[in-house]
Coordinates of C-alpha atoms in Angstrom, one line a residue:
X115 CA 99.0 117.9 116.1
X116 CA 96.8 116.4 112.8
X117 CA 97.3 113.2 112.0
X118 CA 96.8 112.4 108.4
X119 CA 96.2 108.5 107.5
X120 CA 95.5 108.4 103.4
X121 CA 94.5 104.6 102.5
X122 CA 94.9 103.6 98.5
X123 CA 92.7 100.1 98.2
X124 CA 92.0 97.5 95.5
X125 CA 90.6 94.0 95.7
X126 CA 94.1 92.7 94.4
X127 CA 97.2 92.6 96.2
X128 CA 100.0 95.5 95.9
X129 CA 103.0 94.5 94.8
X130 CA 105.6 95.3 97.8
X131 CA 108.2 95.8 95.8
X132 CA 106.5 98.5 93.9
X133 CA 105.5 100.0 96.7
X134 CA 109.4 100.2 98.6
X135 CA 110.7 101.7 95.2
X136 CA 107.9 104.1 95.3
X137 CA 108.5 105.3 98.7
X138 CA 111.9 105.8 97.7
X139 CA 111.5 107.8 95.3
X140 CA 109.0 110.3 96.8
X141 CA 110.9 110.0 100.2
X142 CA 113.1 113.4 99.6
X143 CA 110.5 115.8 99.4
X144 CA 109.0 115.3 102.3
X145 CA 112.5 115.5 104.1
X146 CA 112.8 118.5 106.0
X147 CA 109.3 119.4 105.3
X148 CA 108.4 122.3 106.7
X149 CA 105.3 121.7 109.9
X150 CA 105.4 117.6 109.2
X151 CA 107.0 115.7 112.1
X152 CA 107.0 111.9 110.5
X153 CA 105.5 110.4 107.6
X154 CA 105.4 106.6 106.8
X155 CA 104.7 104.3 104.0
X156 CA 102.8 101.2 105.1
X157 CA 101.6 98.1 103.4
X158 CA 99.0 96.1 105.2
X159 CA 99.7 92.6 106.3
X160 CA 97.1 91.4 103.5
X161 CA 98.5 93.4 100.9
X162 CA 95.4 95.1 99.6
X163 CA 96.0 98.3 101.6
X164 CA 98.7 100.7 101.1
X165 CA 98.8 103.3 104.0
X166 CA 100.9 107.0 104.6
X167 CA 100.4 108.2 107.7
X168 CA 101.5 112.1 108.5
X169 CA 101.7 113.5 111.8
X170 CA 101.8 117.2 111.2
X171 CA 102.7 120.1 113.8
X172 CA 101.1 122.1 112.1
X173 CA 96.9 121.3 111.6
X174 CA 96.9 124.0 108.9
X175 CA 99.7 122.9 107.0
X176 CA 98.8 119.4 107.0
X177 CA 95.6 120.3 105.6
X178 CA 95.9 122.6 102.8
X179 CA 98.3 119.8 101.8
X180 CA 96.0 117.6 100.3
X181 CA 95.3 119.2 97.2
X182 CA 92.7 118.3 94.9
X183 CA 95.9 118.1 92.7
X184 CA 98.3 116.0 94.6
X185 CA 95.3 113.9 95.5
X186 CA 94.8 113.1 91.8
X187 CA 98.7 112.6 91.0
X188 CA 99.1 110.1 94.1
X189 CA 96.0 108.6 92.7
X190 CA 98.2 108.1 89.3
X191 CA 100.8 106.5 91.3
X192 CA 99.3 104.2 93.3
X193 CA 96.2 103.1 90.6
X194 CA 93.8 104.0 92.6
X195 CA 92.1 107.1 94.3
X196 CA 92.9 107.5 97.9
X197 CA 90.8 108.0 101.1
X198 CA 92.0 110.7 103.5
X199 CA 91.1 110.7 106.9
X200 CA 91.9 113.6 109.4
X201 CA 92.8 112.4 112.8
X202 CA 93.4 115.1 116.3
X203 CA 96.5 113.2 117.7
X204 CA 95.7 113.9 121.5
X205 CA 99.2 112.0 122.7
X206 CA 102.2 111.4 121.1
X207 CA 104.9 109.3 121.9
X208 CA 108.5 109.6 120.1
X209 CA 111.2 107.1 120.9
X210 CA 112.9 108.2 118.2
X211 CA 115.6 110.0 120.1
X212 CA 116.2 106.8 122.9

């Protein structure tokens, strides 16, 4: 499994709001995504940090992804360029089914 964490940050605070209506509107295409397990839309507790996180099933897929296109529209969105780190997820746990 690849985990994907892509961090968008700016020395002033996101506005929360914003960022629930934009992760509302780019929720559906990632629904039923082929090869990606989960993917969440996080705001850090300071507010200069907005977070995704992807767990993919599939490395390759998760990868090829990230296009230098996509990376430059998310880039528009969010008003600033993002940072993309590739994690190997070596455990998983998934409660989502308790």
């Amino acid at each position: 499994m690849l985990g994907v964490l892509v961090t968008f940050a700016q020395t002033d605070k996101f506005d929360r709001a914003t960022l629930v209506k934009i992760a509302g509107e780019l929720r559906g295409p990632f629904e039923g995504m082929v090869g990606l397990r989960f993917k969440s839309f996080m705001l850090d507790e300071d507010g200069v940090q907005a977070r995704n996180f992807y767990v993919w099933d599939d490395e390759e897929k998760g990868r090829s992804f990230f296009t230098e296109e996509l990376v430059d529209k998310v880039a528009g969105i969010y008003g600033v360029p993002p940072k993309i780190e590739y994690l190997d997820i070596v455990g998983f746990v998934d409660n989502s089914g308790a």
